[in-house]
mmCIF file of C-alpha atoms in Angstrom:
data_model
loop_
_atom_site.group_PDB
_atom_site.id
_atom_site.type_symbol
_atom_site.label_atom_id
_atom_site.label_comp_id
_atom_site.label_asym_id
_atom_site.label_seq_id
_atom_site.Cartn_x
_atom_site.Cartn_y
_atom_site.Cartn_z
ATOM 1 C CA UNK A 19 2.829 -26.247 0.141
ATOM 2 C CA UNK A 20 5.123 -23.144 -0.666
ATOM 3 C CA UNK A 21 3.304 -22.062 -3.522
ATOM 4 C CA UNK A 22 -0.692 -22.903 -4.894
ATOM 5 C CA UNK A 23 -0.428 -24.082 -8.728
ATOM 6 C CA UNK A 24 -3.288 -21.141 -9.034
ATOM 7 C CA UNK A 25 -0.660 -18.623 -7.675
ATOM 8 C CA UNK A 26 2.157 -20.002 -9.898
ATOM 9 C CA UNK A 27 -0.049 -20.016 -12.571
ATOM 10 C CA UNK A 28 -0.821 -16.033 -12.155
ATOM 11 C CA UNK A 29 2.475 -15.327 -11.778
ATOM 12 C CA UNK A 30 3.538 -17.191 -14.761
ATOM 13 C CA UNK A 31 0.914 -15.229 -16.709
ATOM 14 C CA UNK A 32 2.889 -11.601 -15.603
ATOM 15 C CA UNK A 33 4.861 -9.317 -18.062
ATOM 16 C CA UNK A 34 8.526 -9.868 -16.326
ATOM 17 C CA UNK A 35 10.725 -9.146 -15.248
ATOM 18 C CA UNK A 36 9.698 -9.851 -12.154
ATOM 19 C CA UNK A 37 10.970 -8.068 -8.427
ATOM 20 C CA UNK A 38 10.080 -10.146 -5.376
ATOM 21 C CA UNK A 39 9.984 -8.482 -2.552
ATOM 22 C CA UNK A 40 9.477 -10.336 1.106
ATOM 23 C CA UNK A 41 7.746 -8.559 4.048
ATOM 24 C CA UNK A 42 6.214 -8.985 7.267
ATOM 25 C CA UNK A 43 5.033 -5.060 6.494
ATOM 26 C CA UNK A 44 3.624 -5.199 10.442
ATOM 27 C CA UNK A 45 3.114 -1.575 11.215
ATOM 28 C CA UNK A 46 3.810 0.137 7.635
ATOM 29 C CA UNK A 47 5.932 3.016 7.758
ATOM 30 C CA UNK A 48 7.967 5.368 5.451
ATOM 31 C CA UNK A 49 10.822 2.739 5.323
ATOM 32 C CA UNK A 50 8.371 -0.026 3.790
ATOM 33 C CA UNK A 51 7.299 2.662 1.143
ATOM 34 C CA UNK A 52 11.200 3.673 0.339
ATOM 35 C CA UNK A 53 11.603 0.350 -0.217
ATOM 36 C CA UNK A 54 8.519 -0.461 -2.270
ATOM 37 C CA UNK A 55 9.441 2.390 -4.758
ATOM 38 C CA UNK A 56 12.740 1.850 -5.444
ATOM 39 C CA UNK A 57 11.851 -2.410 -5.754
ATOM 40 C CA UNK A 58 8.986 -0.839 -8.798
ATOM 41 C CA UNK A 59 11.647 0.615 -10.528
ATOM 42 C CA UNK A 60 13.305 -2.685 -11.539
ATOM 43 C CA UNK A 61 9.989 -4.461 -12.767
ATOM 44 C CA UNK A 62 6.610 -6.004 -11.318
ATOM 45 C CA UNK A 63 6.257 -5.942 -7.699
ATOM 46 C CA UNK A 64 5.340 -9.469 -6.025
ATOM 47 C CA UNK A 65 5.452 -9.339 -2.234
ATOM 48 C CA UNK A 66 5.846 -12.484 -0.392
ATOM 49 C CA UNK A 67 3.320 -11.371 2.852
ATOM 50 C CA UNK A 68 4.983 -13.070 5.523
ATOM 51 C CA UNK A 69 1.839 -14.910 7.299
ATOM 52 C CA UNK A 70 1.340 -14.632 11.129
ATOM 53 C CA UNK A 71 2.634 -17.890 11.758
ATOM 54 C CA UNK A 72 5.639 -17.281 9.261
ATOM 55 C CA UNK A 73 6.904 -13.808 11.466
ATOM 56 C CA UNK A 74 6.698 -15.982 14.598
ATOM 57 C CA UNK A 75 8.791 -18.505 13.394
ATOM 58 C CA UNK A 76 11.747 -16.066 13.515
ATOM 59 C CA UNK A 77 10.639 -12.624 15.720
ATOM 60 C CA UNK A 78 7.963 -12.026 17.780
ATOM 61 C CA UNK A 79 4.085 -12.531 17.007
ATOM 62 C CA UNK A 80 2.309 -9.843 14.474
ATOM 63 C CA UNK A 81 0.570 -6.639 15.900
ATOM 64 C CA UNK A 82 -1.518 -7.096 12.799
ATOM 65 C CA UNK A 83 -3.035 -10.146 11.527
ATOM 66 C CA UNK A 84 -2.152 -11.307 8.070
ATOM 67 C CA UNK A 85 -5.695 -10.468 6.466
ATOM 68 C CA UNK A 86 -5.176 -6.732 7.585
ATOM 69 C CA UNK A 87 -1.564 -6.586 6.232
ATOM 70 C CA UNK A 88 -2.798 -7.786 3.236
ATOM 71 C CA UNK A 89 -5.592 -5.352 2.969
ATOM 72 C CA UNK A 90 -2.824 -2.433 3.376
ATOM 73 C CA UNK A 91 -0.890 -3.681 1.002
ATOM 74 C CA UNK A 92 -3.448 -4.091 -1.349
ATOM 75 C CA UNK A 93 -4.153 -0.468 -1.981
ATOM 76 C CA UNK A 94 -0.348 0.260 -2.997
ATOM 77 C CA UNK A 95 -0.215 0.708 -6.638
ATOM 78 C CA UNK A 96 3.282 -0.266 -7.130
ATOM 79 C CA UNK A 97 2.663 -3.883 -5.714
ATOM 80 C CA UNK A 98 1.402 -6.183 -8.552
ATOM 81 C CA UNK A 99 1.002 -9.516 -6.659
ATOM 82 C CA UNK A 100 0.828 -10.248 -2.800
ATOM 83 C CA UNK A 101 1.657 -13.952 -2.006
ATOM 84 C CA UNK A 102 1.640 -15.282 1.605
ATOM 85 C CA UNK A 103 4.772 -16.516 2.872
ATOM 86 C CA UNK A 104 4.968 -18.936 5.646
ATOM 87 C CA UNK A 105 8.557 -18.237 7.088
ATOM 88 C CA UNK A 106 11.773 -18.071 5.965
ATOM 89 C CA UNK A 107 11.821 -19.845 2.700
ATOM 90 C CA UNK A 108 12.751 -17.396 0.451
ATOM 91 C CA UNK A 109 14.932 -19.714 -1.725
ATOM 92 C CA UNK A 110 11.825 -22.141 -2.235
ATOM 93 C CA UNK A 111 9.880 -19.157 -3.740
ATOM 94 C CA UNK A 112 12.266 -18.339 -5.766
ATOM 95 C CA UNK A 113 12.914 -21.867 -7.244
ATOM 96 C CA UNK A 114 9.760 -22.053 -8.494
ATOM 97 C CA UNK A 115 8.667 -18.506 -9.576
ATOM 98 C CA UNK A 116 12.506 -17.486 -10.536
ATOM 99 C CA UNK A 117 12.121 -13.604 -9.990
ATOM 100 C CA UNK A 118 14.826 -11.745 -12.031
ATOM 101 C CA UNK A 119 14.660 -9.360 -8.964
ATOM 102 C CA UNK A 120 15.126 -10.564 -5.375
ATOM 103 C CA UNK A 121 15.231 -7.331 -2.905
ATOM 104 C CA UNK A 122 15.493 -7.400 0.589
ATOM 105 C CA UNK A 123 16.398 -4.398 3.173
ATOM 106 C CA UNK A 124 19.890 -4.380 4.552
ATOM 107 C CA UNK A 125 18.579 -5.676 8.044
ATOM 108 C CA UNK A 126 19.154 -9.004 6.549
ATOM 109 C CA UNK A 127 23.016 -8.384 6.557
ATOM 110 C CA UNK A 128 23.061 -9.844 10.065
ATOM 111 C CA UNK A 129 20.453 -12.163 12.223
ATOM 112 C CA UNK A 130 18.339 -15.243 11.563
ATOM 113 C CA UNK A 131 17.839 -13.851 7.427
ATOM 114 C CA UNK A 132 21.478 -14.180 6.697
ATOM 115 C CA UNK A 133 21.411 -17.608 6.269
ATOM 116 C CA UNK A 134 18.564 -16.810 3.591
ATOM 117 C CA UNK A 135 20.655 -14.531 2.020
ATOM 118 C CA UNK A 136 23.643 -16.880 1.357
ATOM 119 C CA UNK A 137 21.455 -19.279 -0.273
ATOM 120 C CA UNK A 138 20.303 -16.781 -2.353
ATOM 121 C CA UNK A 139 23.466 -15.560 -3.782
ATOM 122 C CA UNK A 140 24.134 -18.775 -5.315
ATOM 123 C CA UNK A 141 20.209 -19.792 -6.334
ATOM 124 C CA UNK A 142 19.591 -16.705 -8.474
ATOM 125 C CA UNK A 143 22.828 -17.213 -10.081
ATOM 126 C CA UNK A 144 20.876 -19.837 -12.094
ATOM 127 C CA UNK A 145 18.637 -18.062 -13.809
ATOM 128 C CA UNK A 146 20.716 -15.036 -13.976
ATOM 129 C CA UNK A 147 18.616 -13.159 -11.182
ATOM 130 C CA UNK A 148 20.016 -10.117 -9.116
ATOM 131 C CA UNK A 149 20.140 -10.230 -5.455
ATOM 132 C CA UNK A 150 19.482 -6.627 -4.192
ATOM 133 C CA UNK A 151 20.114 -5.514 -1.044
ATOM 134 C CA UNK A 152 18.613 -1.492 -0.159
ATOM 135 C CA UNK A 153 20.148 0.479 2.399
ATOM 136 C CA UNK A 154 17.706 0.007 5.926
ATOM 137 C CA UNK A 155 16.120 3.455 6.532
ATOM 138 C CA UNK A 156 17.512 5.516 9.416
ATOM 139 C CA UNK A 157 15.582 6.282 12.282
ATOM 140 C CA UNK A 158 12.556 3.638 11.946
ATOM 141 C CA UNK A 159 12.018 0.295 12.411
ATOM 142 C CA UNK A 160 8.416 -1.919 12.993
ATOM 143 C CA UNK A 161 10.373 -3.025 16.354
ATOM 144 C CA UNK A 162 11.158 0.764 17.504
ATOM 145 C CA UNK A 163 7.212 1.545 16.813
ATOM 146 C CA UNK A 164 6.225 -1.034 18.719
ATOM 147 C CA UNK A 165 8.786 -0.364 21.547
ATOM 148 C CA UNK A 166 7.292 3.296 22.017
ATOM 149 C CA UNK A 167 3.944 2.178 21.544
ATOM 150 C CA UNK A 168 4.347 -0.188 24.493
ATOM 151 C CA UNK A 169 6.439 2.563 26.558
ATOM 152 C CA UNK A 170 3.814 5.052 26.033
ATOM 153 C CA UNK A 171 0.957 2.976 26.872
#
């Protein structure tokens, strides 16, 4: 299952519009929060947690397990909603919650996302949702953290 009725029902049950926001948010960093605060000012923030077995099934395995992501993410005040998401599958979220708000990071402009992406264009079209795509932040990545953590250990 994509979605739980009980978490289509909560969502349902939120002032829109809403902005839904995917992440594997491994190893949070100043680029997750850039992103975070610009994706608040467009409405209520629901993250789609990507679960440990959804960021396998297109990078490598989590250096934190889903229930500690979740807990981090938890304490941000600009998130409304944290959902789990179990891979790539944006466009099934988004059929059934219809967010008037899809943002992503620019990192998606090439790779195994861009696929996602292109389906996108056209789904939110239906509903007259906005595909937005912010500018990747400069000089960090989750993948370059865990690079010098592994280089320095």
């Amino acid at each position: 299952m994509v979605i739980t009725k009980k978490i289509k029902k909560k969502i349902n049950q939120m002032n829109r519009p809403i902005v839904f926001v995917p992440m594997s948010a491994d190893i949070i960093h100043y680029g997750h929060i850039r992103l975070l605060k610009k994706s608040s000012r467009y409405g209520n923030v629901v993250v789609g947690l990507m679960t440990d077995k959804g960021i396998s099934s297109y990078k490598s395995r989590p250096f934190f397990k889903y229930r500690n992501r979740y807990e981090v993410l938890e304490s941000f005040k600009n998130i409304s909603m944290i959902i789990p998401l179990e891979g790539l599958v944006y466009d099934k979220i988004c059929k059934i919650i219809k967010p008037e708000f899809f943002v992503h990071g620019s990192d998606w402009n090439k790779g195994s996302q861009m696929k996602q992406k292109n389906i996108l264009k056209n789904l939110m079209k239906k509903w007259s949702g906005k595909l937005i795509t912010i500018k990747y932040t400069d000089g960090i990545s989750t993948s370059k953290i865990k690079k010098k953590l592994k280089r320095d250990n």
